[in-house]
Each structure stands twice: as structure tokens, then as C-alpha cells.
Steps between C-alpha positions, in 0.01 A plus 500: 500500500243725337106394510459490136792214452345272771120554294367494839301881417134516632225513277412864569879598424509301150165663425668862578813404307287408202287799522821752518644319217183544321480853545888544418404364168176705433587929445073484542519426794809681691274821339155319743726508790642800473185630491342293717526661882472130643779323289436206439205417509363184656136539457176245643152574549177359660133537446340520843159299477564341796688318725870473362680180516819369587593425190488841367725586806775272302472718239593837704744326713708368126490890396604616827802262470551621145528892569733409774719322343517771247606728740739332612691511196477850541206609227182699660190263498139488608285274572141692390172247659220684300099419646311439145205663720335617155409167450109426441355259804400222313428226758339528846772317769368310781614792741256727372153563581198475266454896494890518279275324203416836380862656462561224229634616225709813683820601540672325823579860600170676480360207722452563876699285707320178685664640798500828692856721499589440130502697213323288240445127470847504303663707789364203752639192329803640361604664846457122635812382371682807448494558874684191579765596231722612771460226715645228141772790441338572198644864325283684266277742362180520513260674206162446429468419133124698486684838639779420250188533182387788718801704506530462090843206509298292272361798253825478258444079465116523515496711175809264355254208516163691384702622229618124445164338525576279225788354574388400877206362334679289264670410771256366704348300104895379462534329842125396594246569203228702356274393768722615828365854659823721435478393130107677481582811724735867567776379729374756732196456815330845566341559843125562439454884595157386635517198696860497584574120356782420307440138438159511295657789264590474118701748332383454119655822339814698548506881374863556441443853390311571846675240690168306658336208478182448481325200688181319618471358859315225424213301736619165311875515456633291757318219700632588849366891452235703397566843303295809538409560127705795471647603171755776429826663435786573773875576475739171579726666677544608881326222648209483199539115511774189451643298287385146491715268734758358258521837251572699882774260564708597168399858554662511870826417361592791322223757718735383779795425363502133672874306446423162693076362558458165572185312543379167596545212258133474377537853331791393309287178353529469127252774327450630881460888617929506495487371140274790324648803752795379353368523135334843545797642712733452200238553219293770627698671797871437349592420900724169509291282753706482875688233665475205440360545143681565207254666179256260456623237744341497849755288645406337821246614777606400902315165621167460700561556915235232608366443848428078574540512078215730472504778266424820564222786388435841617149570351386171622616542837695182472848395710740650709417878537896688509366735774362167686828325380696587863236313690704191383875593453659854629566713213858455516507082434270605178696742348803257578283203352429734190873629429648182521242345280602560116205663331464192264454277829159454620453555865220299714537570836242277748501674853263213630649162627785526290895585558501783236495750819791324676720458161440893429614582892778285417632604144496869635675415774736321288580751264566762769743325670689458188450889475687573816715239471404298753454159255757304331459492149661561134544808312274417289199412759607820711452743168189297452309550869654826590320660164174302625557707825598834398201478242222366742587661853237770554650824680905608551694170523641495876871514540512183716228212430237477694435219732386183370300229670335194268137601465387140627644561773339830646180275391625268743550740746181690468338177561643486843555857631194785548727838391719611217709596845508123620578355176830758415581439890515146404695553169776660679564227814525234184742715340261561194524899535774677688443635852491855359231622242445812335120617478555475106625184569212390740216641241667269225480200710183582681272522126653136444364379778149680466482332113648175650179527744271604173640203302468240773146575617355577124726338259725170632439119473424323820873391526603815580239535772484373848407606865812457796324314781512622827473164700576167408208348345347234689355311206808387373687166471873483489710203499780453742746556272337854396478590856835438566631693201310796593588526867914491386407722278362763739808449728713656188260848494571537873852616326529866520678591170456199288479582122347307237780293374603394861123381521474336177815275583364456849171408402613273215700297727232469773271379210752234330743409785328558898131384419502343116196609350429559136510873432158511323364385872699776719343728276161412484504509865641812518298674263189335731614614772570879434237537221240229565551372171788304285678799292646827552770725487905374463528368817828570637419919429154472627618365830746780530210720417260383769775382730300527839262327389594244322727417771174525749294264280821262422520435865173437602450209277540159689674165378223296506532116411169506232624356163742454352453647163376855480142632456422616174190769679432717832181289646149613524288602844167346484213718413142488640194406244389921567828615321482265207120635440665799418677378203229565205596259194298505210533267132621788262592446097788636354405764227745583387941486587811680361849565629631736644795683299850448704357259737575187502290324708131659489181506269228759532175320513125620451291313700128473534381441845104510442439832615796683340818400303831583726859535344716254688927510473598161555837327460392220271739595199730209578246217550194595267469633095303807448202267271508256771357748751267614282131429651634281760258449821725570815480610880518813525545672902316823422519700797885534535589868494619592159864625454734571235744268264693664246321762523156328370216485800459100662095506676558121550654210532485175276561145713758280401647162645869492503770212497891580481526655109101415447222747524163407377163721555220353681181508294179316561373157422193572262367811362376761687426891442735721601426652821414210699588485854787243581449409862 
């Protein structure tokens, strides 16, 4: 049964179906790709004025996808990335020192880079992300679009428009007013001959006869930049100047001969940039607009990719940087999250104290089983996932697949074992990896574990964390029924080759037949024992995991004839009046409290402490309202060492009294300042 009859096609393959079609049906534009030495041509670009998000990595990751699906119906296509380094620097970024102020107004390009070893400041941001571009499996060419003016691609369209004036202006009067800038100005930006700027220039006059425009660079003409007072006359062409933003868009399309450009959604916004490239492509440039508009429809831009439901910006210096973006997910499980995704699907991904890590690990995992094979499913689900698979691995797809072990797992295991070495050593006596490994084999298994370390010690929720003890714990109470559980159950890991299912039916039978205790209590017990606190791992594979141990532990615990119901808490040593003086409390007042995105339990609190305001992360989500924090006197222990929740800095922590599902905040009795010493 053929793809097409089960409607199971990937996005990226419709899209290069409709675009074929679309050419098929336009003589225009067979004659652009004929002439065109990329093909088709899926064209993006990027201004570099900083540091460039994730979300703009969505973008090149759909047009990657794009060109290869094209090619794999068999027509040449490229996927151009083009740096818009000609771009004026309009806004100082928070990476930059004070001393960039005075290139305001210039060309990205002609800037010097804020770091040593690159070209220009363009050169250094743009290189940031393109360098990783083999690392997502990302395909492309790379131009800069300030060479491309330079070398004279744009000299054909930037006369077209001069010429055209009018019409771009009425443009610009049709869709926003008199009053808008491109309706009172040349759709062309010289750069000033004196002072170099490009963003304080106004080309007034065009000389058709001489071809130049004549222009003022003007002290007053923009509030973020400050022109030299210059006025004269220069050619437009080879690298004179630029079009404005949204009259450079339309002019790319036929100066490159661009097929298939996408953007984000909030271009293609009613009476947006897509909406009046569209209008001057067809009106002024006689180019029909790429895929996925149609003449003067836009059609639709791809959704936002938001980190904890935060947008993005790249001038700002806001969100998710895409160079920064494999600090919290390897490059693979991105692209993978990103081709599976349909471009009309927005995409938050939380790395901190949330399961998005551990669903992507999964879903990959998933789909390339059903790639090889190795998972039962329908025709329809196997056409589905294998495209997802073929579309997002990164590199030559390996003949066999490549080992797989669940990704909570090795964070189990690196919790336990000191060495990459120890942990595959202990993969292979459970039967997780086979005895033999290739070094290909052992590197793809070996960065799992090394971002299953990353994600537990930066990234997880305290349920995925714990410490193995290495001696039974004096401090804690069992009942005799607990005991007793625990010691049968250490009798059945003396068994040399026992596998999980033996020991789950074992166990389960020791727990509800030998010694009779309710399954919540074995547990807890368990957990207390081997952790030191009440939850952990899946039992039955954790003890398999840490079998020496847990046998070790298991056996040294005592029936002891205490009580009969369990203890709900491992008991507390005395400590001497010289260690509790070392607990500093202070009354603090909550300033201010807001959640944090993908978290479920925890507010981040401002909180003034008399001699400074801290920022507390505190659990209180559950039990409090964010206004009924608000300027609330409570105890505050100041002198904990800070540490990290979600990702958001804790200096302190807030008291609370606790009762089964009730948690309440201890505050004082009357008013007093903030600051005061609780003793």
C-alpha cells in the first residue's frame, strides 16, 4: 500500500509535493530553476545583533527538512541560510560593553567583533550557531547577504524599485497610511560615505539618468543613533546601501530566485512585513511571493518554540540561545523534537523539573525502533515514525540500530556507579547491552550517559534524585513486619541469575503471602533503607541494579518487636545548644511571588530581610495563592547555602509547619520590621 493512500505523508513531504505541483503549473518558474544553479530554492536569513535563539533554530531545521524532502523526490534543492549582516545596529544587547554605543547606527559587518578571532561582529554571532549546524544535521549554504549587495546580485532589483518609487510608496499609504516612514521616503538606505552609518541615512532624490541618490545623514533621524551631518550623492549599487527590511525581503525573491521561505508566525500577522513583500513582490518586482504564499496571500508562518512559555528575542538577549540550546537536550532529541512537531504546533520545551527530557528520550527511541523494525505496530504508525527517523537522525543511518537503554535508567545508574566503564559493565551483566560492543556503539551509549549525568545534577526534580547508602542507617525505625520482609527479601538476591520477573513474583509473594504487609509499607521501608528516604527508583530493577548491596543492607536489618504499625519518618539525633546557634533566622516579608513556568509545585519569592532582599524558590504552589503571600511576615533561615530550583537561584529558606496534606508558614505574632533576629 502506497504512502499517499494511507494520508500518513509528513509535513515536510506534503509541503514538497505542493511546491512541485506548484512549479509544474507555473512556465515562470521551471525558467527560475533552470536557471537557478541551486534548484529549488529554500531560502532563510538572520540578522546577527546578537545572541540567536532557539526559536530561530526551528526555522532552519523546517527548511532543512523541506530541501530534503525535495530531493528525495529526485529535484535538486538548496537550502541557502543568508546572515542579513548589512543590517544597521540599532539596540545595544546586554552582552556588549558600553564602548559598542558608538558603532550605532553601522552595518553589523563593518563592526569589530566583541570577541577576538572573528571577522566582524556579524562574523562572531552568526558563526555561533552556524558552527553547531553540523552537530543538528542541518544542510546548507551559507552567504552573507552584505557580500551579496557587494558583489552587484541586488543592482538589477535595486534600480527596479528606485525606478518604482511610487508604487512602493503607495504601498506603504495603502496598507499603513500617510504617516508610516516608507510612505515619506526612497525605498533605498545609503551608507554615509563619511561616517560609515546606515541607519541615520535618508535617501531623498533618485537620479535615474545618473543612477544615484542623493541623501542626508542626519544627527536627528532616528532616536537610538546619531548621524554625522553628511550630505551627498553615491551610486546604490555594489554595496552603496540596502533596502529597508520589508522592501529587501520582496527584492530577495527574485535577486535569488527563492522557491520555498518560511518565517515565524508574527511576520505573517495581518498587514505584517509578509503582507506588503507580498504586495510589492507582485506589483513592483512581478516575482510570485514563495511557499507558502500565494500573490497577495501570506498564508501561514511556523509557531513560537518557547522555553518554560517564554518567548524569545535576539536583540534583547532574551531565552534559550540555539548555540547554548545543547546544554539542555543533545542536538539530536531537538532536531527530533522539531521534525516531528508540525510547523503550525507550538513547541515549549521545560528542561527544569519537568518530564519533557524523559518523553523526548523516549519518543526517539520509540520511533527508531519502529524504524528497524524492532516495535509492533500498523502500517500506518510504521510509515508515520520511520519518516520522523529518516528526517531527524543526524549523520548516515546505521545498518543495524544502535543500542538502546531507557534514559532514566543510565540516570539511575550514574547515580550509583563512578565511570562510564562501571555503568556499561553493569548494563551488560543485566542483559541491558550485549556482552560485545563496538567503539561506535560504546560512544553512542557513553554521550547518554554523560547527558543523563548533565540532566540529573542540573535539570531533574528531587524524585529522580537520591544517594545509595553504604551502611544501614542507625536512625531508623522499622516495624517487625518490615524487617522481616526485607531480610526474605535479601535471601532471593543471594540467587546468582535471577531476572526481574522471577523477582517480582518472588517478592510479591513474600509481601502478600510469607509476612502480610501492605505493599505501600514494604516499600517505604525499602526505599529507607537503600536511599534514606521513602521514594525511588522501580524497585524490583533497582535491586537488580545494586544487587550487592541491597542484599548487604537487606540483611543487616533486625526484626525488632517496636510497633506495630510503621513509622511514617527516620528519627532525629539530638543536637547540642552550640549547633542550633548556628542556624541564623530572621522575620523577612514577601515582596513579591510568581510561578515558575512548567513547575508545578514552586513560587519564586522576593524577600526583604532588612539588610538586603533575597530570591527564595519555595514549594508553596499547592498550599498558598500568589496575593496571599504578598507582604506576608515569615521566618526566614538566612544562612543556608543557596542552590538552584528550576533553574532560578534559592539564598534561603522560608519555615513552615506541616501536618499530613497541610502546610502553613510560620509568621510572627505582632508586627515587626523585617530583619529582626528570631532567637
Amino acid at each position: 500500500m502506497k504512502k499517499k493512500e494511507l494520508n500518513v505523508e509528513h509535513w515536510a513531504d506534503k509541503i514538497a509535493d505542493d511546491v512541485i505541483e506548484r512549479v509544474k503549473q507555473s512556465p515562470f518558474l521551471q525558467e527560475v530553476i533552470k536557471n537557478n544553479k541551486y534548484g529549488y530554492l529554500v531560502y532563510d536569513e538572520k540578522t546577527p545583533s546578537g545572541k540567536i535563539h532557539i526559536g530561530s533554530g526551528r526555522g532552519w531545521v523546517i527548511h532543512d527538512v523541506i530541501a530534503k524532502a525535495l530531493r528525495k523526490r529526485g529535484v535538486k534543492a538548496t537550502f541557502v541560510l543568508s546572515s542579513d549582516d548589512i543590517d544597521p545596529f540599532d539596540k545595544m544587547n546586554e552582552d556588549l560593553p558600553e564602548e559598542f554605543e558608538k558603532y550605532l547606527g553601522m552595518p553589523f559587518m563593518n563592526m569589530p567583533s566583541p570577541v577576538k578571532g572573528y571577522k566582524s561582529f556579524a562574523d562572531y554571532y552568526f558563526s555561533q550557531v552556524t558552527d553547531k549546524f553540523k552537530e543538528f544535521g542541518i544542510d546548507c549554504v551559507l552567504e552573507s547577504t552584505g557580500q551579496q549587495y557587494i558583489k552587484g546580485a541586488f543592482n538589477r532589483t535595486i534600480k527596479i524599485a528606485l525606478d518604482n518609487a511610487d508604487k512602493i510608496i503607495k504601498i506603504y499609504k495603502d496598507l499603513y497610511g500617510d504617516e508610516t516612514v516608507g510612505a515619506n521616503r526612497l525605498p533605498f538606505n545609503p551608507i554615509c560615505e563619511k561616517c560609515g552609518k546606515i541607519g541615520t541615512t535618508l535617501a531623498y532624490e533618485w537620479d535615474p539618468e545618473r543612477e544615484v541618490v542623493k541623501y542626508k545623514c542626519l544627527p536627528d533621524h532616528v532616536k537610538w543613533a546619531k548621524g554625522c551631518g553628511y550630505e551627498g550623492e553615491r551610486s546604490p549599487y555594489n554595496g552603496g546601501g540596502k533596502f529597508p527590511w520589508k522592501v529587501e525581503w520582496a527584492a530577495k525573491w527574485p535577486t535569488k530566485g527563492v522557491i520555498v521561505e518560511t518565517a515565524g508566525k508574527d511576520h505573517f500577522t495581518k498587514g505584517g512585513s509578509r503582507t506588503i513583500a507580498c504586495r510589492i513582490a507582485v506589483d513592483v518586482f512581478n516575482y510570485p511571493p514563495p511557499y507558502p504564499s500565494e500573490k497577495y496571500k501570506t498564508g501561514p508562518g511556523y509557531e513560537f518554540f518557547t522555553v518554560g512559555g517564554k518567548k524569545m528575542s535576539t536583540s534583547k538577549g532574551h531565552g534559550l540561545g540555539f548555540a547554548d540550546s545543547t546544554n539542555y537536550a543533545p542536538a539530536t532529541m531537538l532536531r527530533f523534537l522539531l521534525v516531528k512537531s508540525r510547523p503550525n504546533a507550538v513547541i515549549d520545551f521545560q528542561p527544569y523539573e519537568s518530564n519533557d527530557i524523559i518523553l523526548l528520550y523516549e519518543r526517539y527511541d520509540y520511533a527508531e525502533r519502529v524504524y528497524f523494525g524492532k516495535q509492533e505496530t500498523d502500517e500506518k504508525e510504521k510509515i508515520k515514525q520511520s519518516r520522523i527517523y529518516e528526517l531527524s537522525h543526524v549523520g548516515e543511518i546505521p545498518e543495524k540500530m544502535p543500542p538502546q537503554v531507557p534514559f532514566t535508567h543510565l540516570a539511575i545508574l550514574d547515580q550509583i556507579f563512578k565511570t562510564d566503564e562501571d555503568v556499561i559493565e553493569n548494563l551488560k551483566e543485566n542483559g541491558h547491552l550485549p556482552k560485545k560492543l563496538s567503539q561506535d556503539n560504546i560512544g553512542y551509549i557513553k554521550e547518554r550517559i554523560s547527558f543523563a549525568r548533565k540532566w540529573v545534577h542540573e535539570f531533574a526534580s528531587e524524585q529522580y534524585k537520591f544517594e545509595l547508602q553504604e551502611k544501614l542507617s542507625a536512625d531508623i525505625e522499622l516495624t517487625e513486619k518490615q524487617a522481616l520482609a526485607l531480610n526474605k527479601i535479601a535471601a532471593l538476591l543471594d540467587k546468582k541469575n535471577i531476572n526481574e520477573k522471577e523477582l517480582s513474583d518472588k517478592a510479591y509473594k513474600i509481601i502478600k503471602e510469607d509476612v502480610k504487609i501492605d505493599t505501600k509499607d514494604f516499600f517505604k521501608a525499602a526505599y529507607l533503607v537503600l536511599l534514606g528516604k521513602e521514594r525511588g527508583p522501580k524497585l524490583v530493577p533497582f535491586l537488580l541494579t545494586i544487587k550487592k548491596q541491597a542484599k548487604k543492607l537487606f540483611s543487616e536489618v533486625k526484626p525488632q518487636k517496636l510497633n506495630t504499625e510503621p513509622k511514617n519518618y527516620i528519627s532525629m539525633s539530638q543536637i547540642s545548644f552550640d549547633e542550633w546557634k548556628k542556624l541564623k533566622l530572621k522575620v523577612g516579608k514577601i515582596l513579591k511571588a510568581e510561578r515558575l513556568p512548567k513547575t508545578e509545585k514552586l513560587y519564586k519569592m522576593q524577600v526583604d530581610i532588612g539588610e538586603k532582599k533575597i530570591q527564595i524558590v519555595s514549594s508553596l504552589v499547592p498550599y498558598y495563592k500568589e496575593k496571599e503571600l504578598l507582604n506576608k511576615k515569615i521566618i526566614v533561615l538566612v544562612n543556608l547555602k543557596p542552590s538552584k530550583f528550576a533553574g532560578e537561584l534559592s539564598e534561603g529558606m522560608l519555615l513552615c509547619a506541616e501536618n499530613k496534606d497541610k502546610v502553613v508558614l510560620l509568621t510572627v505574632e505582632k508586627d515587626i520590621k523585617e530583619g529582626a533576629i528570631v532567637s
